[in-house]
Coordinates of N, CA, C and O in Angstrom, one line a residue:
X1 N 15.6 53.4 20.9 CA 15.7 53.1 19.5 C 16.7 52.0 19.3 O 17.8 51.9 19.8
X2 N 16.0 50.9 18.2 CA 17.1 50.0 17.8 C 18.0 50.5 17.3 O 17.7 51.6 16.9
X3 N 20.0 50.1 16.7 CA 20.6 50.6 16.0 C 20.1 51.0 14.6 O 20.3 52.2 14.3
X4 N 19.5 50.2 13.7 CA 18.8 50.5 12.7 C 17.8 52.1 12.6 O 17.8 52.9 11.7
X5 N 17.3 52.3 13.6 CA 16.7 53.1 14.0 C 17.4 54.7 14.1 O 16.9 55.6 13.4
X6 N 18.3 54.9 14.7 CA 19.2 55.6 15.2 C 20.4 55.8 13.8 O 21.2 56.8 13.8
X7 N 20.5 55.2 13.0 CA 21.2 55.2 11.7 C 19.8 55.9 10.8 O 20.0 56.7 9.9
X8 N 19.0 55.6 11.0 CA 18.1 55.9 9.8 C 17.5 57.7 10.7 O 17.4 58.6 9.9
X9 N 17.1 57.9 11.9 CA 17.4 59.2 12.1 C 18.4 59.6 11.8 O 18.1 59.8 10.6
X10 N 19.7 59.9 12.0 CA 20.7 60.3 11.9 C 20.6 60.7 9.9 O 20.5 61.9 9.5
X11 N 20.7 59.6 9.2 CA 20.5 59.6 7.9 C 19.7 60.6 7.2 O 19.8 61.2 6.1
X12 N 18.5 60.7 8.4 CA 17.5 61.9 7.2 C 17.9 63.2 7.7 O 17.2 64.1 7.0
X13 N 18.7 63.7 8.6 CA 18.7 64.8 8.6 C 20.6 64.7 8.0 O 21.5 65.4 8.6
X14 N 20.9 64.1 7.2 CA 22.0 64.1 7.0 C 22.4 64.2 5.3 O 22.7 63.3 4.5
X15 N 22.3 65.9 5.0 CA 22.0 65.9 3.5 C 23.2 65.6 2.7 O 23.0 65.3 1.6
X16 N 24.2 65.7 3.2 CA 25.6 65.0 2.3 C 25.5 63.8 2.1 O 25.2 63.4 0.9
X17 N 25.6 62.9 3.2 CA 24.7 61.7 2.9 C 24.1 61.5 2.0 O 24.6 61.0 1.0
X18 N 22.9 61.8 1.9 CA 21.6 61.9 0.5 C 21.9 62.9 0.0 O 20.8 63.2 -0.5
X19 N 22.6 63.7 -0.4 CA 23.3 63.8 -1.9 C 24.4 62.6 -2.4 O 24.3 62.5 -3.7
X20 N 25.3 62.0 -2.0 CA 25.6 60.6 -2.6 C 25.1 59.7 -2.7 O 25.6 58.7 -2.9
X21 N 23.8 59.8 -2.5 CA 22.7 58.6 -2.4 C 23.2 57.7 -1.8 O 23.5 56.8 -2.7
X22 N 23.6 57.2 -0.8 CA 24.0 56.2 0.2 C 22.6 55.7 0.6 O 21.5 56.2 0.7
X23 N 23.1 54.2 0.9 CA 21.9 53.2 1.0 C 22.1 52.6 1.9 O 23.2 52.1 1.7
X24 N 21.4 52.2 3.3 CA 22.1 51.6 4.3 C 21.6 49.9 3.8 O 20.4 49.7 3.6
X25 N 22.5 49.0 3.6 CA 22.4 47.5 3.2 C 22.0 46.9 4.8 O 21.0 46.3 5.0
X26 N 22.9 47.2 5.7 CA 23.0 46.4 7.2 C 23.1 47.2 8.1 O 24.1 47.8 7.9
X27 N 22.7 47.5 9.1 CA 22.9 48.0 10.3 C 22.9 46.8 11.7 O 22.1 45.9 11.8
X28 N 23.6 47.1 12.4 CA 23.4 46.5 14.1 C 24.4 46.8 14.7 O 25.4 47.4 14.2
X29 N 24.4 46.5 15.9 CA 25.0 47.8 17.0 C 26.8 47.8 16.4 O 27.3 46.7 16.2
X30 N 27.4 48.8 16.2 CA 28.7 49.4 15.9 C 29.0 48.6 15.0 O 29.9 47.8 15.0
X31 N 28.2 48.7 14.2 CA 29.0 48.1 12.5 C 27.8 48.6 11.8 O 26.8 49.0 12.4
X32 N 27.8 48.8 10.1 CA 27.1 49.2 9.2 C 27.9 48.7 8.0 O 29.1 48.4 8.0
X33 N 26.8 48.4 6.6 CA 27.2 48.1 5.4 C 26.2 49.4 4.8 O 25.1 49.5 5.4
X34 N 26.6 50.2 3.8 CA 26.2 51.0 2.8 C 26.6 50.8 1.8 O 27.5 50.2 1.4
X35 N 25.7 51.6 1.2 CA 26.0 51.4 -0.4 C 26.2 52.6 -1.6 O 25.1 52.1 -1.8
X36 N 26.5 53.4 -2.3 CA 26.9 54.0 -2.7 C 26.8 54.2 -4.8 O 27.8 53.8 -5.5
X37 N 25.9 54.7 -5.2 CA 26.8 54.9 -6.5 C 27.8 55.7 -6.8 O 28.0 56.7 -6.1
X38 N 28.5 55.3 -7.9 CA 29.3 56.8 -8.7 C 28.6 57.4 -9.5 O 28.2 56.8 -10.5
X39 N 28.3 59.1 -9.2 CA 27.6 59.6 -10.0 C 28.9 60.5 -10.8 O 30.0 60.8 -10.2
X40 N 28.5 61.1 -12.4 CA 29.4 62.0 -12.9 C 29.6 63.0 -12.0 O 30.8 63.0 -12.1
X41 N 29.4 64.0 -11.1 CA 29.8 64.8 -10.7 C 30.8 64.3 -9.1 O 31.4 65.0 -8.3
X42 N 30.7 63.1 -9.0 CA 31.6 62.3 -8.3 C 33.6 62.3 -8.8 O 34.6 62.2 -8.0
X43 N 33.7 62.6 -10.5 CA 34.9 62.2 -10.6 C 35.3 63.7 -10.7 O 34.6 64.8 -10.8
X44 N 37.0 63.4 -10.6 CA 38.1 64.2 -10.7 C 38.9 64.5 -12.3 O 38.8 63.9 -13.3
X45 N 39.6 65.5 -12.1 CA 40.2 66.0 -13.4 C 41.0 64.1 -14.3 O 41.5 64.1 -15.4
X46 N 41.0 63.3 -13.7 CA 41.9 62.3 -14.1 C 40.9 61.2 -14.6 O 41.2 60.1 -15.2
X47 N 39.5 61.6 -14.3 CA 38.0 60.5 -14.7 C 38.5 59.5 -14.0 O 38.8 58.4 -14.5
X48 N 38.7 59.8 -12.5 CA 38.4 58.7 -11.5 C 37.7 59.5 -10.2 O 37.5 60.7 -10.0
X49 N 37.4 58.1 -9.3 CA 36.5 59.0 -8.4 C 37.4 59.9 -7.3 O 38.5 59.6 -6.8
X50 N 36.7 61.1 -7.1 CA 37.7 62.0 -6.0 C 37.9 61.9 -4.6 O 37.1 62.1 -3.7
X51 N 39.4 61.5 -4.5 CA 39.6 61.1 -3.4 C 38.8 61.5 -2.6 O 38.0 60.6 -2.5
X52 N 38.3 63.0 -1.6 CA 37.1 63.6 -0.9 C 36.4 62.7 -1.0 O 36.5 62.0 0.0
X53 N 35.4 62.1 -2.0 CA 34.2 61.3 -2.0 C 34.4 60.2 -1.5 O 33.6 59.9 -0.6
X54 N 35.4 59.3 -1.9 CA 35.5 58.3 -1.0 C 36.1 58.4 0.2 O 36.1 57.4 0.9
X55 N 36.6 59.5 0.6 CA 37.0 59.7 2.2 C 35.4 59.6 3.0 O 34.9 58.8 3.8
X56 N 34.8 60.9 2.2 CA 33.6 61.2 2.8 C 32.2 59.8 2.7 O 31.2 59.7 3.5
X57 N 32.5 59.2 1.6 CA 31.6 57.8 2.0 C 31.8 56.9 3.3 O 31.0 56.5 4.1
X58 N 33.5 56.9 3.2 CA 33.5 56.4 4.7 C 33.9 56.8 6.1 O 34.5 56.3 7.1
X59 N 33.3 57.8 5.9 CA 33.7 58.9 7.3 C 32.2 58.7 7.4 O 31.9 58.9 8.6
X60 N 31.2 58.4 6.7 CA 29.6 58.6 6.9 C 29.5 57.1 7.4 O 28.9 57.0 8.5
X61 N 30.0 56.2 6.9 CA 29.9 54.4 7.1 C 30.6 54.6 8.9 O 30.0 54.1 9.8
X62 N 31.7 55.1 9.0 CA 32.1 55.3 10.5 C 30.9 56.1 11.2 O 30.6 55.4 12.2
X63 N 30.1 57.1 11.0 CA 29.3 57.7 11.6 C 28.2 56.7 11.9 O 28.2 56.2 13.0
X64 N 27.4 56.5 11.1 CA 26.4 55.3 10.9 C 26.7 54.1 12.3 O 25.9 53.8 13.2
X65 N 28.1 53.7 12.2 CA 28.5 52.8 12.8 C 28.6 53.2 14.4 O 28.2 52.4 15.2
X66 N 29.1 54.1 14.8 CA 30.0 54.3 15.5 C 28.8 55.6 16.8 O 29.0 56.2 17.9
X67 N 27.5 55.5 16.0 CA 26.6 56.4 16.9 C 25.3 55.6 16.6 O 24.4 56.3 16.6
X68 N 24.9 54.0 16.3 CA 24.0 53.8 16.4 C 23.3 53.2 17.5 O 22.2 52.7 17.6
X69 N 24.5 53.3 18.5 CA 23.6 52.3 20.1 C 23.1 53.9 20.5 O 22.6 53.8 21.6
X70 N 23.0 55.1 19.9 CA 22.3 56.0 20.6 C 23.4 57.1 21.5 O 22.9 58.1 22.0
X71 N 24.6 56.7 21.6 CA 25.5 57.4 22.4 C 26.2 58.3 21.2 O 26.3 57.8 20.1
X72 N 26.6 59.7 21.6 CA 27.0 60.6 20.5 C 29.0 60.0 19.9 O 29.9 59.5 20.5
X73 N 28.9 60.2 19.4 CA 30.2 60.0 18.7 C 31.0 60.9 17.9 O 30.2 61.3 17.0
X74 N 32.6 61.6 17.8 CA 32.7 62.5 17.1 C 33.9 61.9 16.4 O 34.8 61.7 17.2
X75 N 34.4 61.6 15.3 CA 35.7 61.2 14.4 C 36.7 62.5 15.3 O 36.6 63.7 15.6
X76 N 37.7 61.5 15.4 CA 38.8 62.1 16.7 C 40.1 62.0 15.5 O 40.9 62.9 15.5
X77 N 40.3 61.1 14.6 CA 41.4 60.6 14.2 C 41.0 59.6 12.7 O 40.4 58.5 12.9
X78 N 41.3 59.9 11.5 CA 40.9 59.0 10.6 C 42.3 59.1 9.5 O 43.2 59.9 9.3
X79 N 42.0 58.2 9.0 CA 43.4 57.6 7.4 C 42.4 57.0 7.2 O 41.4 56.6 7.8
X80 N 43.0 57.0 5.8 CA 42.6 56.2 4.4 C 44.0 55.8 3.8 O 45.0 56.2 4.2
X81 N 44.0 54.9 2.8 CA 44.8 54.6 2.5 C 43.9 53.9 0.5 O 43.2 52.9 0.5
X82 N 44.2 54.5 -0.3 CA 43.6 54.4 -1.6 C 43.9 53.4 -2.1 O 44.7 53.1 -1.3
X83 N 43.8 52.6 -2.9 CA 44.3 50.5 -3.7 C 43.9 50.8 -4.5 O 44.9 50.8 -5.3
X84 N 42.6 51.2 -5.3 CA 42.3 51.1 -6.9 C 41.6 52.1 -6.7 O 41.1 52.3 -5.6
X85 N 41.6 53.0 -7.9 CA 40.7 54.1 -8.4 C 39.5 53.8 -9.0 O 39.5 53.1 -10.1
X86 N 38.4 54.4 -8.5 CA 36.7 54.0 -8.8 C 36.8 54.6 -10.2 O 37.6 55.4 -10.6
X87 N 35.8 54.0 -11.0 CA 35.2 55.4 -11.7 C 33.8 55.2 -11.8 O 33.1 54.5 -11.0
X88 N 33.4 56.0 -12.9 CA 31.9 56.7 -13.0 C 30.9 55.5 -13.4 O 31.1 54.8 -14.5
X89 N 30.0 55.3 -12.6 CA 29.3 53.9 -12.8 C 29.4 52.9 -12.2 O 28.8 51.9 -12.4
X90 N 30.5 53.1 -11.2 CA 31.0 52.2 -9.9 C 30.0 52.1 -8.9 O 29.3 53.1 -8.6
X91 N 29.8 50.7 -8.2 CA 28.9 50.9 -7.2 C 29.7 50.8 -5.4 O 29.8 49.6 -4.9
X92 N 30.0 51.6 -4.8 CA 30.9 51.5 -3.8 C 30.3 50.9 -2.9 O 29.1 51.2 -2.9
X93 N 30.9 49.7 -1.5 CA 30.1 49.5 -1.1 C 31.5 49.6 0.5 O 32.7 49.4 0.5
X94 N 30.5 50.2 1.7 CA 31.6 50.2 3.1 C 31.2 49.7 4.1 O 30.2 50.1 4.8
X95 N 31.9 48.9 4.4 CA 31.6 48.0 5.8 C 32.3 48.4 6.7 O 33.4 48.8 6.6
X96 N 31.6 48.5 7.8 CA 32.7 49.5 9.3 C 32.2 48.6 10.1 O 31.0 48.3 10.2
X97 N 33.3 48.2 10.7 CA 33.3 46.9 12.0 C 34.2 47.8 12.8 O 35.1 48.5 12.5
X98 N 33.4 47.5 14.3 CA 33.9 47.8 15.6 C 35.9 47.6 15.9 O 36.1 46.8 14.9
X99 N 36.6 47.7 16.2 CA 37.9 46.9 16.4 C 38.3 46.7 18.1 O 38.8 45.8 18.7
X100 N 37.9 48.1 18.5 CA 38.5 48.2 19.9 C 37.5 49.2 20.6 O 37.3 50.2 20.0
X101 N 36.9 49.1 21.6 CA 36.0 50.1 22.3 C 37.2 50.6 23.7 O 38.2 50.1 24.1
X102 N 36.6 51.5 24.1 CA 37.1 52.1 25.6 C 35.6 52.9 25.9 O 34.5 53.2 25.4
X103 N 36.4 53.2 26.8 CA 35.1 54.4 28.1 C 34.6 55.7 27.0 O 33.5 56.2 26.8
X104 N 36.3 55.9 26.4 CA 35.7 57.1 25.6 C 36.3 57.7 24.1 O 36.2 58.8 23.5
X105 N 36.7 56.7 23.9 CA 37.0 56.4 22.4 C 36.7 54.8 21.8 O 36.6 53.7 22.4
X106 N 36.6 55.1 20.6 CA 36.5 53.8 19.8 C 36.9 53.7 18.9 O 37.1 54.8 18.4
X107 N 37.7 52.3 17.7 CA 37.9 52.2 16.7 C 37.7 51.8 15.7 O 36.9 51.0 16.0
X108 N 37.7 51.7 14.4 CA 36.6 51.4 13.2 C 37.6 51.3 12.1 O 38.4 52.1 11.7
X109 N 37.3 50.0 11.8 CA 37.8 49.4 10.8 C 36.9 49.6 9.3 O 35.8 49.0 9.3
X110 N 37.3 50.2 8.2 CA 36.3 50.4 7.1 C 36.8 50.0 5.8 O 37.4 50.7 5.0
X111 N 36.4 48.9 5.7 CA 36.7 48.2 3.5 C 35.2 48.8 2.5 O 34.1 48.4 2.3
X112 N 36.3 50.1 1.9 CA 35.3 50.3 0.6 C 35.7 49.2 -0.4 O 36.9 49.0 -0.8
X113 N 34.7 48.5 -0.9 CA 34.9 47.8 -2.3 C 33.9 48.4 -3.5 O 33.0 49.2 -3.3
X114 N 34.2 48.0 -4.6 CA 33.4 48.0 -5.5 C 32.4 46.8 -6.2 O 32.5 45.6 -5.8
X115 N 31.7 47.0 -7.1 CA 30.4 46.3 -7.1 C 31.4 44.7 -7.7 O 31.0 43.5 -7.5
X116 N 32.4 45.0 -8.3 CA 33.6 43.2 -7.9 C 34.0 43.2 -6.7 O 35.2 42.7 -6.6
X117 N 33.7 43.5 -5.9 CA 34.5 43.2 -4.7 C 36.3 43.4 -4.5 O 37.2 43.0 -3.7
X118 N 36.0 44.3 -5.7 CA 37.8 44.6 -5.5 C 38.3 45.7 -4.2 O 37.3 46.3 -3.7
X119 N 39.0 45.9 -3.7 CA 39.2 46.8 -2.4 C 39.5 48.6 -3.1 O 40.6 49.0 -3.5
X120 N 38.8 48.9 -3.2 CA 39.1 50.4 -3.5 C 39.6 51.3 -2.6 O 40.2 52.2 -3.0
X121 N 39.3 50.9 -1.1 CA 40.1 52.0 -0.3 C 40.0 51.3 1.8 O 38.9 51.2 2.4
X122 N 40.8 51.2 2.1 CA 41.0 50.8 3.8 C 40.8 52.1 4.5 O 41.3 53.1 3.9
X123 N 40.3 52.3 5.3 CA 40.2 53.7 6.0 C 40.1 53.4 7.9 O 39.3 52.4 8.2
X124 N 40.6 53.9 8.7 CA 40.6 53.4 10.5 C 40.4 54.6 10.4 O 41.0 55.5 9.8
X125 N 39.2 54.4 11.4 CA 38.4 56.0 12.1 C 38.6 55.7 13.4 O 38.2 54.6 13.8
X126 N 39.2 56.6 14.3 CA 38.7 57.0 15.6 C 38.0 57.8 16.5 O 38.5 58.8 16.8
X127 N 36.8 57.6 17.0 CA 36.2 58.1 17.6 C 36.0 58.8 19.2 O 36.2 58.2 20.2
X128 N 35.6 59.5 19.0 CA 35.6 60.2 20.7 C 34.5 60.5 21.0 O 33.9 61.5 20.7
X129 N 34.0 59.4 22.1 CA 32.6 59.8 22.6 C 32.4 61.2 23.7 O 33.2 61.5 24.5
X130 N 31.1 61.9 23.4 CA 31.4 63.1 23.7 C 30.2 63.1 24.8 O 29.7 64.1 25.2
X131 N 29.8 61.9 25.1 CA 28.8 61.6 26.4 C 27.4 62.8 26.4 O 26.9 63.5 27.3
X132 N 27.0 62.4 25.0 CA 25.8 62.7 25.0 C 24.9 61.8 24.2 O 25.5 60.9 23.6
X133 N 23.2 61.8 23.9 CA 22.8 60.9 23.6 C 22.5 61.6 21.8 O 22.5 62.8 21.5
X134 N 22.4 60.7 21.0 CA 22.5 61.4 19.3 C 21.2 62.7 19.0 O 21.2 63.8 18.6
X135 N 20.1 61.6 19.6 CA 18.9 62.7 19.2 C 18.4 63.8 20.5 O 17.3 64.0 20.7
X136 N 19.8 64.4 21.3 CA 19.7 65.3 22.2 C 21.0 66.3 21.5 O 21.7 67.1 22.1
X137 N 21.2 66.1 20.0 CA 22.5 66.8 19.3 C 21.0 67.6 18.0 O 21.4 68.3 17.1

């Protein structure tokens, strides 16, 4: 399977995922762009979006990325770091570019923006390949 391929299995059996309606914009090998609305049940007591959701948009933009050549991958190590608060009607969008590979970890650089291109949140995931193939999980 191409990377596209392998993101889009991964994706239908992945119902958190499709419950934030994430949209894959781009795929190819260890990088991904998605896409993301803010729905109301997305915000927090403060009517901005909750921290959780945007962790978890880009913990899914690392997944996407980080297991589409087909080799299993598991988040070993991740930060975020928050810059502007979303809110409701926001369209979030996460790019995860490769940074550093090894034998058996990897690193992942991830810019959530919003539908201006403002930076809403930086997040570095690290991953720990667990040397199996995705669709044998």
């Amino acid at each position: 399977m191409n990377p596209r391929q392998v993101a889009d299995y991964m994706f239908n059996q992945d119902y958190f995922s499709q419950w934030m309606n994430i949209k894959m914009i781009e795929v190819k090998e260890n990088y991904c762009l998605i896409e993301m609305p803010i729905k109301k049940d997305m915000i927090n007591g403060l009517r901005t979006v909750h921290g959780g959701v945007t962790f978890a948009f880009a913990d899914s933009a690392l997944a996407f990325s980080s297991n589409n050549t087909g080799d299993a991958a598991v988040a070993l190590n991740c930060i975020i770091n928050f810059t502007k608060a979303g809110k409701e009607g926001d369209v979030f969008r996460a790019e995860s570019i490769l940074v550093n590979d090894t034998r058996k970890t990897a690193v992942y650089d991830i810019k959530i923006t919003n539908q201006d291109q403002e930076l809403i949140a930086k997040f570095v995931g690290t991953v720990y390949k667990i040397g199996k193939k995705v669709t044998d999980l």
